[in-house]
């Protein structure tokens, strides 16, 4: 049975009720995990209010601002986890960002600063959060991140985010190799396209979803809750032998050649 009672889970990346991280948080809660939620702070505190209201039914015992571009916020996030929980069992990394101008047009025109931004927020953040989580995962642990097929195939307009996801997937392997001896497992879920805040800001996402509905073996897209169930599996003892892997939760789309 999938049982996460007694497990402390830190979930990043909830922006609204369409976020993949929200689907994951709900399934971890359902499996009995004790939740800590981080959110991306903004000047007016709108995000804090919105996310706090959304997650309230899941009774999170921690609610912490954490912009991954800010070293102090990362440090203080894990200090809070240490002080309030003592140990951490589960880390969900569910965030990405590239400048909008770098998600269309010619990849060769990506600026140095746009390349840096995408890889800092979308790739380096997994390395940094994992490094901070490592000393707190004293009873082993599970780290799960979200990736996309655009990290292994050239998908129109995904551009610099594809490079960031390729780096993310390789970071999963190096982290798994490093943290395995401490019984910390590190895996990625490669989700098919889902309408979220991030994806809806991308031109042509509806056409992509329509394409997947025609081609994927299951003839549909996947939901945030399906991704959440796979995340719960990867965080549970049911997956105790799996580490360093990229699991496709994409209605089978990845296997198709045409
Ligand atoms: P989303 O917009 O709901 O989530 C993205 C999150 O990233 C937001 O919560 C945002 O606040 C956070 N974020 C951005 N910059 C940040 C920073 N500097 N510090 C901290 N947090 C920051 O969109 P989503 O689609 O749920 O994306 C979540 C993850 O899923 C991403 O890694 C994305 O690449 C991946 N993914 C999405 C899809 C899809 O089609 N939606 C498919 C495969 C993988
Ligand atoms: O990883 C993603 C989304 C990543 C993303 C989206 C945005 C839009 C708004 C990162 N940064 C930003 N920055 C913004 O300003 N996905 C897997 C969803 C997605 O994004 C695409 C896709 C798909 C699918 C972009 C181009 C083509 C396909």
mmCIF file of C-alpha atoms and ligand atoms in Angstrom:
data_model
loop_
_atom_site.group_PDB
_atom_site.id
_atom_site.type_symbol
_atom_site.label_atom_id
_atom_site.label_comp_id
_atom_site.label_asym_id
_atom_site.label_seq_id
_atom_site.Cartn_x
_atom_site.Cartn_y
_atom_site.Cartn_z
ATOM 1 C CA UNK A 1 0.000 0.000 0.000
ATOM 2 C CA UNK A 2 1.138 3.492 -0.778
ATOM 3 C CA UNK A 3 1.701 5.023 2.631
ATOM 4 C CA UNK A 4 3.557 8.247 3.382
ATOM 5 C CA UNK A 5 2.503 8.716 7.000
ATOM 6 C CA UNK A 6 5.364 9.991 9.148
ATOM 7 C CA UNK A 7 7.099 11.438 6.073
ATOM 8 C CA UNK A 8 7.953 15.152 5.865
ATOM 9 C CA UNK A 9 7.597 16.471 2.317
ATOM 10 C CA UNK A 10 8.741 19.865 1.047
ATOM 11 C CA UNK A 11 6.887 20.887 -2.134
ATOM 12 C CA UNK A 12 8.085 23.731 -4.382
ATOM 13 C CA UNK A 13 6.356 25.210 -7.429
ATOM 14 C CA UNK A 14 2.726 25.769 -6.482
ATOM 15 C CA UNK A 15 1.473 28.968 -8.174
ATOM 16 C CA UNK A 16 -2.225 28.149 -8.574
ATOM 17 C CA UNK A 17 -4.770 25.325 -8.811
ATOM 18 C CA UNK A 18 -3.433 24.291 -12.224
ATOM 19 C CA UNK A 19 0.177 23.833 -11.101
ATOM 20 C CA UNK A 20 1.593 20.338 -11.440
ATOM 21 C CA UNK A 21 3.000 20.850 -7.922
ATOM 22 C CA UNK A 22 -0.573 21.310 -6.668
ATOM 23 C CA UNK A 23 -1.540 17.910 -8.142
ATOM 24 C CA UNK A 24 1.504 16.402 -6.434
ATOM 25 C CA UNK A 25 0.826 18.087 -3.063
ATOM 26 C CA UNK A 26 -2.750 16.769 -3.048
ATOM 27 C CA UNK A 27 -1.640 13.176 -3.689
ATOM 28 C CA UNK A 28 1.152 13.327 -1.093
ATOM 29 C CA UNK A 29 -1.390 14.635 1.424
ATOM 30 C CA UNK A 30 -3.829 11.869 0.495
ATOM 31 C CA UNK A 31 -1.069 9.312 1.156
ATOM 32 C CA UNK A 32 -0.587 10.786 4.633
ATOM 33 C CA UNK A 33 2.531 12.945 4.227
ATOM 34 C CA UNK A 34 3.166 15.990 6.409
ATOM 35 C CA UNK A 35 3.548 18.918 3.998
ATOM 36 C CA UNK A 36 5.736 21.989 3.793
ATOM 37 C CA UNK A 37 4.970 24.378 0.963
ATOM 38 C CA UNK A 38 7.306 26.951 -0.556
ATOM 39 C CA UNK A 39 6.112 29.720 -2.820
ATOM 40 C CA UNK A 40 7.694 32.346 -5.040
ATOM 41 C CA UNK A 41 7.384 35.671 -3.175
ATOM 42 C CA UNK A 42 6.412 38.840 -5.057
ATOM 43 C CA UNK A 43 6.479 42.488 -3.942
ATOM 44 C CA UNK A 44 2.783 42.851 -3.222
ATOM 45 C CA UNK A 45 2.412 39.480 -1.471
ATOM 46 C CA UNK A 46 -0.316 38.405 -3.892
ATOM 47 C CA UNK A 47 1.243 34.998 -4.502
ATOM 48 C CA UNK A 48 1.581 34.374 -0.766
ATOM 49 C CA UNK A 49 -2.109 35.105 -0.164
ATOM 50 C CA UNK A 50 -3.283 33.061 -3.148
ATOM 51 C CA UNK A 51 -1.152 29.996 -2.470
ATOM 52 C CA UNK A 52 -1.872 30.098 1.290
ATOM 53 C CA UNK A 53 -5.603 30.003 0.605
ATOM 54 C CA UNK A 54 -5.239 27.183 -1.935
ATOM 55 C CA UNK A 55 -3.130 24.874 0.248
ATOM 56 C CA UNK A 56 -5.030 25.435 3.487
ATOM 57 C CA UNK A 57 -7.125 22.229 3.130
ATOM 58 C CA UNK A 58 -3.878 20.208 3.080
ATOM 59 C CA UNK A 59 -2.894 21.574 6.524
ATOM 60 C CA UNK A 60 0.739 22.312 5.676
ATOM 61 C CA UNK A 61 2.886 22.598 8.807
ATOM 62 C CA UNK A 62 5.368 24.868 6.994
ATOM 63 C CA UNK A 63 4.692 27.701 4.528
ATOM 64 C CA UNK A 64 7.882 29.420 3.378
ATOM 65 C CA UNK A 65 8.874 32.010 0.742
ATOM 66 C CA UNK A 66 11.642 30.633 -1.486
ATOM 67 C CA UNK A 67 12.877 32.307 -4.651
ATOM 68 C CA UNK A 68 15.581 29.925 -5.913
ATOM 69 C CA UNK A 69 17.592 32.878 -7.250
ATOM 70 C CA UNK A 70 18.053 33.993 -3.645
ATOM 71 C CA UNK A 71 20.683 32.039 -1.653
ATOM 72 C CA UNK A 72 19.501 33.452 1.681
ATOM 73 C CA UNK A 73 15.921 32.309 1.090
ATOM 74 C CA UNK A 74 17.153 28.802 0.232
ATOM 75 C CA UNK A 75 19.320 28.695 3.375
ATOM 76 C CA UNK A 76 16.542 29.948 5.587
ATOM 77 C CA UNK A 77 14.036 27.514 4.030
ATOM 78 C CA UNK A 78 16.175 24.528 5.041
ATOM 79 C CA UNK A 79 16.992 26.063 8.413
ATOM 80 C CA UNK A 80 13.254 26.241 9.083
ATOM 81 C CA UNK A 81 12.838 22.616 7.963
ATOM 82 C CA UNK A 82 15.668 21.596 10.293
ATOM 83 C CA UNK A 83 14.332 23.591 13.266
ATOM 84 C CA UNK A 84 10.657 22.623 12.883
ATOM 85 C CA UNK A 85 10.863 19.079 11.503
ATOM 86 C CA UNK A 86 14.333 17.791 12.383
ATOM 87 C CA UNK A 87 14.439 15.552 9.307
ATOM 88 C CA UNK A 88 13.275 15.764 5.708
ATOM 89 C CA UNK A 89 12.101 12.734 3.700
ATOM 90 C CA UNK A 90 10.749 14.115 0.437
ATOM 91 C CA UNK A 91 11.691 17.047 -1.807
ATOM 92 C CA UNK A 92 9.545 17.979 -4.804
ATOM 93 C CA UNK A 93 11.262 20.268 -7.323
ATOM 94 C CA UNK A 94 8.568 21.561 -9.659
ATOM 95 C CA UNK A 95 9.699 24.862 -11.100
ATOM 96 C CA UNK A 96 11.167 26.270 -14.282
ATOM 97 C CA UNK A 97 11.598 29.639 -15.911
ATOM 98 C CA UNK A 98 12.963 31.101 -19.114
ATOM 99 C CA UNK A 99 12.417 34.601 -20.489
ATOM 100 C CA UNK A 100 9.403 34.625 -22.772
ATOM 101 C CA UNK A 101 11.460 35.908 -25.721
ATOM 102 C CA UNK A 102 13.619 32.781 -25.491
ATOM 103 C CA UNK A 103 10.633 30.427 -25.941
ATOM 104 C CA UNK A 104 9.957 31.267 -29.577
ATOM 105 C CA UNK A 105 11.928 32.108 -32.691
ATOM 106 C CA UNK A 106 15.503 31.100 -33.398
ATOM 107 C CA UNK A 107 17.313 29.145 -30.694
ATOM 108 C CA UNK A 108 20.613 30.506 -32.049
ATOM 109 C CA UNK A 109 19.491 33.987 -30.988
ATOM 110 C CA UNK A 110 19.263 33.076 -27.291
ATOM 111 C CA UNK A 111 21.104 35.758 -25.298
ATOM 112 C CA UNK A 112 23.862 34.962 -22.795
ATOM 113 C CA UNK A 113 21.725 36.334 -19.983
ATOM 114 C CA UNK A 114 18.605 34.430 -21.154
ATOM 115 C CA UNK A 115 20.600 31.194 -21.259
ATOM 116 C CA UNK A 116 21.933 31.882 -17.752
ATOM 117 C CA UNK A 117 18.485 32.673 -16.368
ATOM 118 C CA UNK A 118 16.879 29.502 -17.766
ATOM 119 C CA UNK A 119 19.644 27.214 -16.502
ATOM 120 C CA UNK A 120 19.970 28.950 -13.141
ATOM 121 C CA UNK A 121 16.282 28.748 -12.257
ATOM 122 C CA UNK A 122 15.337 25.513 -14.021
ATOM 123 C CA UNK A 123 18.475 23.370 -13.598
ATOM 124 C CA UNK A 124 20.903 24.683 -10.991
ATOM 125 C CA UNK A 125 18.053 25.036 -8.475
ATOM 126 C CA UNK A 126 17.677 21.226 -8.333
ATOM 127 C CA UNK A 127 21.377 20.845 -7.564
ATOM 128 C CA UNK A 128 21.288 23.542 -4.918
ATOM 129 C CA UNK A 129 18.064 22.390 -3.211
ATOM 130 C CA UNK A 130 19.328 18.786 -3.214
ATOM 131 C CA UNK A 131 22.606 19.878 -1.640
ATOM 132 C CA UNK A 132 20.707 21.710 1.077
ATOM 133 C CA UNK A 133 18.321 18.771 1.604
ATOM 134 C CA UNK A 134 21.076 16.129 1.838
ATOM 135 C CA UNK A 135 22.123 16.745 5.470
ATOM 136 C CA UNK A 136 18.453 16.770 6.552
ATOM 137 C CA UNK A 137 17.588 13.449 4.876
ATOM 138 C CA UNK A 138 19.058 11.459 7.739
ATOM 139 C CA UNK A 139 16.682 8.501 7.268
ATOM 140 C CA UNK A 140 17.062 8.317 3.507
ATOM 141 C CA UNK A 141 14.797 10.210 1.191
ATOM 142 C CA UNK A 142 13.280 10.787 -2.199
ATOM 143 C CA UNK A 143 13.815 13.760 -4.504
ATOM 144 C CA UNK A 144 11.523 14.198 -7.508
ATOM 145 C CA UNK A 145 11.786 16.788 -10.279
ATOM 146 C CA UNK A 146 9.683 17.548 -13.360
ATOM 147 C CA UNK A 147 11.047 17.434 -16.869
ATOM 148 C CA UNK A 148 9.726 17.467 -20.438
ATOM 149 C CA UNK A 149 10.437 15.594 -23.693
ATOM 150 C CA UNK A 150 11.896 18.825 -25.094
ATOM 151 C CA UNK A 151 15.015 17.946 -23.060
ATOM 152 C CA UNK A 152 15.739 14.932 -25.304
ATOM 153 C CA UNK A 153 14.063 15.851 -28.626
ATOM 154 C CA UNK A 154 14.005 19.177 -30.476
ATOM 155 C CA UNK A 155 10.478 20.475 -29.909
ATOM 156 C CA UNK A 156 9.553 23.700 -31.733
ATOM 157 C CA UNK A 157 9.982 26.799 -29.527
ATOM 158 C CA UNK A 158 11.002 24.925 -26.372
ATOM 159 C CA UNK A 159 14.524 26.091 -27.264
ATOM 160 C CA UNK A 160 16.647 27.074 -24.241
ATOM 161 C CA UNK A 161 14.245 25.256 -21.888
ATOM 162 C CA UNK A 162 15.181 22.041 -23.740
ATOM 163 C CA UNK A 163 18.834 22.641 -22.923
ATOM 164 C CA UNK A 164 17.858 23.346 -19.305
ATOM 165 C CA UNK A 165 15.856 20.075 -19.110
ATOM 166 C CA UNK A 166 18.723 18.072 -20.643
ATOM 167 C CA UNK A 167 20.931 19.490 -17.884
ATOM 168 C CA UNK A 168 18.239 18.731 -15.322
ATOM 169 C CA UNK A 169 17.978 15.080 -16.388
ATOM 170 C CA UNK A 170 21.760 14.663 -16.237
ATOM 171 C CA UNK A 171 21.780 16.375 -12.827
ATOM 172 C CA UNK A 172 19.272 13.724 -11.676
ATOM 173 C CA UNK A 173 21.810 11.007 -12.604
ATOM 174 C CA UNK A 174 24.773 12.679 -10.904
ATOM 175 C CA UNK A 175 22.708 13.431 -7.799
ATOM 176 C CA UNK A 176 21.398 9.839 -7.705
ATOM 177 C CA UNK A 177 24.974 8.526 -7.897
ATOM 178 C CA UNK A 178 26.124 10.837 -5.096
ATOM 179 C CA UNK A 179 23.177 10.449 -2.745
ATOM 180 C CA UNK A 180 22.466 6.727 -3.237
ATOM 181 C CA UNK A 181 24.853 5.568 -0.495
ATOM 182 C CA UNK A 182 22.758 7.669 1.937
ATOM 183 C CA UNK A 183 19.599 5.899 0.622
ATOM 184 C CA UNK A 184 18.377 9.111 -1.003
ATOM 185 C CA UNK A 185 16.768 8.401 -4.375
ATOM 186 C CA UNK A 186 16.544 11.028 -7.115
ATOM 187 C CA UNK A 187 14.186 10.705 -10.087
ATOM 188 C CA UNK A 188 12.446 12.819 -12.713
ATOM 189 C CA UNK A 189 8.932 12.633 -14.107
ATOM 190 C CA UNK A 190 8.696 13.598 -17.757
ATOM 191 C CA UNK A 191 5.137 14.869 -18.051
ATOM 192 C CA UNK A 192 3.229 15.328 -21.284
ATOM 193 C CA UNK A 193 1.905 18.826 -22.029
ATOM 194 C CA UNK A 194 -0.641 20.076 -19.475
ATOM 195 C CA UNK A 195 -2.380 23.458 -19.400
ATOM 196 C CA UNK A 196 -0.828 25.385 -16.502
ATOM 197 C CA UNK A 197 0.195 28.983 -15.827
ATOM 198 C CA UNK A 198 3.621 28.341 -17.388
ATOM 199 C CA UNK A 199 2.403 26.400 -20.429
ATOM 200 C CA UNK A 200 -0.588 28.654 -21.164
ATOM 201 C CA UNK A 201 1.772 31.602 -21.559
ATOM 202 C CA UNK A 202 3.306 29.719 -24.487
ATOM 203 C CA UNK A 203 1.884 30.278 -27.964
ATOM 204 C CA UNK A 204 0.484 27.130 -29.607
ATOM 205 C CA UNK A 205 0.129 25.013 -26.468
ATOM 206 C CA UNK A 206 -3.465 24.125 -27.383
ATOM 207 C CA UNK A 207 -2.320 22.867 -30.793
ATOM 208 C CA UNK A 208 0.323 20.737 -29.088
ATOM 209 C CA UNK A 209 -2.264 19.283 -26.729
ATOM 210 C CA UNK A 210 -4.538 18.551 -29.699
ATOM 211 C CA UNK A 211 -1.619 16.796 -31.446
ATOM 212 C CA UNK A 212 -0.956 14.607 -28.389
ATOM 213 C CA UNK A 213 -4.643 13.681 -28.263
ATOM 214 C CA UNK A 214 -4.356 12.360 -31.844
ATOM 215 C CA UNK A 215 -1.028 10.536 -31.514
ATOM 216 C CA UNK A 216 -0.503 9.307 -27.919
ATOM 217 C CA UNK A 217 -1.400 5.625 -27.391
ATOM 218 C CA UNK A 218 -4.010 6.620 -24.780
ATOM 219 C CA UNK A 219 -5.391 9.294 -27.190
ATOM 220 C CA UNK A 220 -5.455 11.947 -24.464
ATOM 221 C CA UNK A 221 -3.202 14.136 -22.359
ATOM 222 C CA UNK A 222 -2.405 13.519 -18.702
ATOM 223 C CA UNK A 223 -3.649 15.371 -15.627
ATOM 224 C CA UNK A 224 -1.819 16.988 -12.736
ATOM 225 C CA UNK A 225 -3.286 14.309 -10.440
ATOM 226 C CA UNK A 226 -1.860 11.504 -12.596
ATOM 227 C CA UNK A 227 1.554 13.133 -12.336
ATOM 228 C CA UNK A 228 0.862 13.483 -8.590
ATOM 229 C CA UNK A 229 0.180 9.745 -8.255
ATOM 230 C CA UNK A 230 3.471 8.893 -9.957
ATOM 231 C CA UNK A 231 5.264 11.360 -7.683
ATOM 232 C CA UNK A 232 3.651 9.726 -4.627
ATOM 233 C CA UNK A 233 4.843 6.325 -5.914
ATOM 234 C CA UNK A 234 8.388 7.646 -6.406
ATOM 235 C CA UNK A 235 8.327 9.054 -2.857
ATOM 236 C CA UNK A 236 7.077 5.814 -1.311
ATOM 237 C CA UNK A 237 8.740 2.514 -0.453
ATOM 238 C CA UNK A 238 6.919 0.978 -3.441
ATOM 239 C CA UNK A 239 9.707 2.454 -5.608
ATOM 240 C CA UNK A 240 12.576 1.593 -3.230
ATOM 241 C CA UNK A 241 14.687 0.113 -6.056
ATOM 242 C CA UNK A 242 14.332 3.028 -8.478
ATOM 243 C CA UNK A 243 16.820 5.896 -8.656
ATOM 244 C CA UNK A 244 18.378 8.090 -11.329
ATOM 245 C CA UNK A 245 15.477 7.470 -13.706
ATOM 246 C CA UNK A 246 13.255 9.578 -15.938
ATOM 247 C CA UNK A 247 9.704 8.196 -15.846
ATOM 248 C CA UNK A 248 7.388 9.251 -18.675
ATOM 249 C CA UNK A 249 3.872 10.192 -17.578
ATOM 250 C CA UNK A 250 2.665 11.249 -21.001
ATOM 251 C CA UNK A 251 -0.101 8.840 -22.104
ATOM 252 C CA UNK A 252 2.633 6.988 -24.042
ATOM 253 C CA UNK A 253 3.470 9.810 -26.458
ATOM 254 C CA UNK A 254 7.248 9.358 -26.104
ATOM 255 C CA UNK A 255 7.301 5.873 -27.712
ATOM 256 C CA UNK A 256 5.706 6.995 -30.979
ATOM 257 C CA UNK A 257 7.721 7.671 -34.129
ATOM 258 C CA UNK A 258 4.945 9.233 -36.192
HETATM 259 P P1 LIG B 1 3.476 26.555 -13.010
HETATM 260 O O1 LIG B 1 3.596 27.912 -13.595
HETATM 261 O O2 LIG B 1 2.263 26.235 -12.260
HETATM 262 O O3 LIG B 1 4.745 26.240 -12.087
HETATM 263 C C1 LIG B 1 5.997 26.840 -12.274
HETATM 264 C C2 LIG B 1 6.451 27.288 -10.899
HETATM 265 O O4 LIG B 1 7.778 27.791 -10.949
HETATM 266 C C3 LIG B 1 5.575 28.419 -10.338
HETATM 267 O O5 LIG B 1 5.046 28.011 -9.100
HETATM 268 C C4 LIG B 1 6.560 29.557 -10.138
HETATM 269 O O6 LIG B 1 6.274 30.351 -9.015
HETATM 270 C C5 LIG B 1 7.849 28.781 -9.962
HETATM 271 N N1 LIG B 1 9.039 29.602 -10.139
HETATM 272 C C6 LIG B 1 9.453 30.289 -11.237
HETATM 273 N N2 LIG B 1 10.584 30.964 -10.972
HETATM 274 C C7 LIG B 1 10.912 30.686 -9.681
HETATM 275 C C8 LIG B 1 11.968 31.076 -8.817
HETATM 276 N N3 LIG B 1 12.936 31.911 -9.222
HETATM 277 N N4 LIG B 1 11.980 30.591 -7.545
HETATM 278 C C9 LIG B 1 11.025 29.774 -7.117
HETATM 279 N N5 LIG B 1 9.982 29.349 -7.878
HETATM 280 C C10 LIG B 1 9.939 29.820 -9.144
HETATM 281 O O7 LIG B 1 3.716 25.543 -14.245
HETATM 282 P P2 LIG B 1 3.874 23.961 -14.313
HETATM 283 O O8 LIG B 1 3.563 23.611 -15.723
HETATM 284 O O9 LIG B 1 3.154 23.298 -13.205
HETATM 285 O O10 LIG B 1 5.457 23.760 -14.125
HETATM 286 C C11 LIG B 1 6.033 22.973 -13.113
HETATM 287 C C12 LIG B 1 7.168 22.094 -13.654
HETATM 288 O O11 LIG B 1 6.615 21.127 -14.548
HETATM 289 C C13 LIG B 1 8.233 22.837 -14.443
HETATM 290 O O12 LIG B 1 9.503 22.272 -14.149
HETATM 291 C C14 LIG B 1 7.873 22.519 -15.873
HETATM 292 O O13 LIG B 1 8.991 22.597 -16.720
HETATM 293 C C15 LIG B 1 7.398 21.099 -15.716
HETATM 294 N N6 LIG B 1 6.600 20.559 -16.829
HETATM 295 C C16 LIG B 1 5.462 21.185 -17.246
HETATM 296 C C17 LIG B 1 4.716 20.635 -18.279
HETATM 297 C C18 LIG B 1 3.461 21.309 -18.768
HETATM 298 O O14 LIG B 1 3.045 21.045 -19.901
HETATM 299 N N7 LIG B 1 2.818 22.146 -18.002
HETATM 300 C C19 LIG B 1 5.137 19.441 -18.881
HETATM 301 C C20 LIG B 1 6.302 18.826 -18.427
HETATM 302 C C21 LIG B 1 7.031 19.385 -17.387
HETATM 303 O O1 LIG B 2 8.434 23.481 -19.065
HETATM 304 C C1 LIG B 2 7.430 23.969 -19.553
HETATM 305 C C2 LIG B 2 7.114 25.438 -19.378
HETATM 306 C C3 LIG B 2 8.325 26.224 -19.027
HETATM 307 C C4 LIG B 2 8.212 27.719 -19.048
HETATM 308 C C5 LIG B 2 7.129 28.441 -19.511
HETATM 309 C C6 LIG B 2 7.163 29.843 -19.490
HETATM 310 C C7 LIG B 2 6.054 30.694 -20.033
HETATM 311 C C8 LIG B 2 6.044 32.078 -19.424
HETATM 312 C C9 LIG B 2 9.315 28.397 -18.607
HETATM 313 N N1 LIG B 2 9.377 29.745 -18.589
HETATM 314 C C10 LIG B 2 8.328 30.472 -19.019
HETATM 315 N N2 LIG B 2 8.438 31.835 -19.007
HETATM 316 C C11 LIG B 2 7.399 32.665 -19.247
HETATM 317 O O2 LIG B 2 7.551 33.900 -19.275
HETATM 318 N N3 LIG B 2 6.590 23.156 -20.269
HETATM 319 C C12 LIG B 2 6.975 21.775 -20.511
HETATM 320 C C13 LIG B 2 5.357 23.641 -20.925
HETATM 321 C C14 LIG B 2 5.722 24.013 -22.312
HETATM 322 O O3 LIG B 2 6.372 25.167 -22.568
HETATM 323 C C15 LIG B 2 6.639 25.204 -23.935
HETATM 324 C C16 LIG B 2 6.123 24.052 -24.537
HETATM 325 C C17 LIG B 2 5.545 23.280 -23.501
HETATM 326 C C18 LIG B 2 4.908 21.942 -23.628
HETATM 327 C C19 LIG B 2 7.292 26.179 -24.677
HETATM 328 C C20 LIG B 2 7.418 25.996 -26.062
HETATM 329 C C21 LIG B 2 6.924 24.857 -26.659
HETATM 330 C C22 LIG B 2 6.277 23.874 -25.910
#
